[in-house]
Amino acid sequence: MNSTYDFHYFQGGSFSDLFAQDMTDTRYALILNYPATASWAAYPNTKKYFLQDGSSEATKTSFDKICQKEAWKNLAVLGDALPGIVIIPPSKLLIDYWQEHFGFSYSNRAMMQCSVYLDELSQSETPSLRDAARTESLRERFDKLITLFPFDHLTREKHAVDPETHYRLLSKVTLAELGVQCPKYSSYNLHTTSLEDIQLPEQFPYLIKTSHGLSGEGTYIIKSASELSYCLEELRKYLDIKLLDTIIVSEFVKNAVHNYCVQFYVNKAGEITLIGTTSQLVTEEGNYLGGLIHYRDDMSRFSEMIAAIGEYAHQQGYFGFIGFDVLEDRDGQFYMIDANFRINGSTPLCLQRHTLLSLGKEVAKYSSDYRMDGTLDSILVTLKPELERKDFMILSALDKVKYGKIYTEIYGIVTGETVEEMQQIEQNLHRKGLQWQF
């Protein structure tokens, strides 16, 4: 490691293990799902803490992704010390698989009705916990709720991190304040500056980003006049539904050769623990697909950036996971293009470090876009040898039906001793019926 910094890798395998050091003062729980703005949301974030999760009902992030697949992925590696708020339960079959392969009891699931959970969490008591497997301690109140994003309908004092602070940290406008190199950008408040009056770069390409886009939503790579026209149309839709205040116009990083997500944890004392670095898998449009990790890679080249961002976060009163996205150009220059002050999509992949290294597996890939015909029950039988060897690990699985055909959507991890072996294992899984969209 860089001699200037004394950062160490996390030695555990769960969110609980990290959060435990910061949970000694009161009772905490983790809300596993994001808020949403869609019509299906019982508690839409449409008042204060806007997020851009789709410009129309047809394009908004779905209930099954936010409240099932994404939430269950985090539950899989939650661990046993920190209760997790679950509003839609995973199947017993999936929990049984997790218990066998991740080793946690999952008795800390706090089941709550999705139609009332934020109202009840905002109260001093949480009386409607209804999971038969809950422990006695879960009957008590939760004083603080750790969130992935601030909730409009959760009282300010119940947020573990002040929601005003958290919302500002999550804004792309804040990038330049974090003390690391990032692309030059200008921000515009769309209530004081109209879209027509924004001074756009004279030459393509450049980027236009909304302040709080979810999973790549709201990020537009502008390479032509037609792409600019489409972007402006989308921004007007967001303005029409009153879910957008601010955008940024950013220069485009040319000659990028690598796209990383660097992850660490900063505790309440400001101490930093390394989680891991993934190479990001994204579509041409910039939509996130997953991450690839080499568990023995050295993170010291990012130490200065980690130290600066961690210090800033601590000064603002933030504690928890941080993942920042970095582009490296062919000259070896790093440019931070995003910072996520929350659990990231590939964080569960990073947490498999010690388990997989103990098996000689140094490389792994996470994706949220696997699917396989049949129910989870049949898949567990078909892939039993690969699952037992941890060639493949299931973080989340949801049975679905389309045109009468049953299939299962899977968030999973493919592993290997080398990249070549991992690719061979993935091809073998493909021959057994596992499909993916990249």
GROMACS .gro file of N, CA and C in nm, residues 15 52 60 137 157 198 205 292-293 317 338 364 371 377 402:
model
   45
   15PHE      N    1  -2.273  -0.673   0.542
   15PHE     CA    2  -2.297  -0.533   0.578
   15PHE      C    3  -2.295  -0.517   0.731
   52GLN      N    4  -3.440   1.064  -1.025
   52GLN     CA    5  -3.483   1.045  -1.163
   52GLN      C    6  -3.476   0.896  -1.196
   60LYS      N    7  -4.041   0.408  -1.590
   60LYS     CA    8  -3.992   0.410  -1.452
   60LYS      C    9  -3.945   0.272  -1.407
  137SER      N   10  -3.584  -0.902   1.995
  137SER     CA   11  -3.533  -0.765   1.983
  137SER      C   12  -3.598  -0.688   1.870
  157GLU      N   13  -3.549   1.292   1.169
  157GLU     CA   14  -3.472   1.241   1.283
  157GLU      C   15  -3.455   1.089   1.279
  198ILE      N   16  -2.929   2.755  -2.167
  198ILE     CA   17  -2.807   2.689  -2.121
  198ILE      C   18  -2.701   2.694  -2.231
  205PRO      N   19  -1.825   1.514  -2.839
  205PRO     CA   20  -1.929   1.472  -2.744
  205PRO      C   21  -1.918   1.547  -2.611
  292LEU      N   22  -1.674  -0.654  -1.266
  292LEU     CA   23  -1.572  -0.760  -1.267
  292LEU      C   24  -1.466  -0.722  -1.165
  293ILE      N   25  -1.425  -0.819  -1.083
  293ILE     CA   26  -1.327  -0.789  -0.978
  293ILE      C   27  -1.213  -0.889  -0.978
  317GLY      N   28  -2.062   1.465   0.817
  317GLY     CA   29  -2.143   1.386   0.909
  317GLY      C   30  -2.194   1.256   0.852
  338ASP      N   31  -1.858   1.002  -1.090
  338ASP     CA   32  -1.978   0.989  -1.006
  338ASP      C   33  -1.934   0.943  -0.867
  364ALA      N   34  -1.402  -1.268  -1.015
  364ALA     CA   35  -1.547  -1.291  -1.011
  364ALA      C   36  -1.617  -1.179  -1.087
  371ARG      N   37  -3.069  -1.470  -1.651
  371ARG     CA   38  -3.201  -1.532  -1.645
  371ARG      C   39  -3.190  -1.675  -1.694
  377ASP      N   40  -3.656  -2.350  -0.813
  377ASP     CA   41  -3.644  -2.487  -0.766
  377ASP      C   42  -3.571  -2.573  -0.868
  402LYS      N   43  -4.400  -1.520  -1.873
  402LYS     CA   44  -4.427  -1.437  -1.990
  402LYS      C   45  -4.476  -1.526  -2.103
   0.00000   0.00000   0.00000
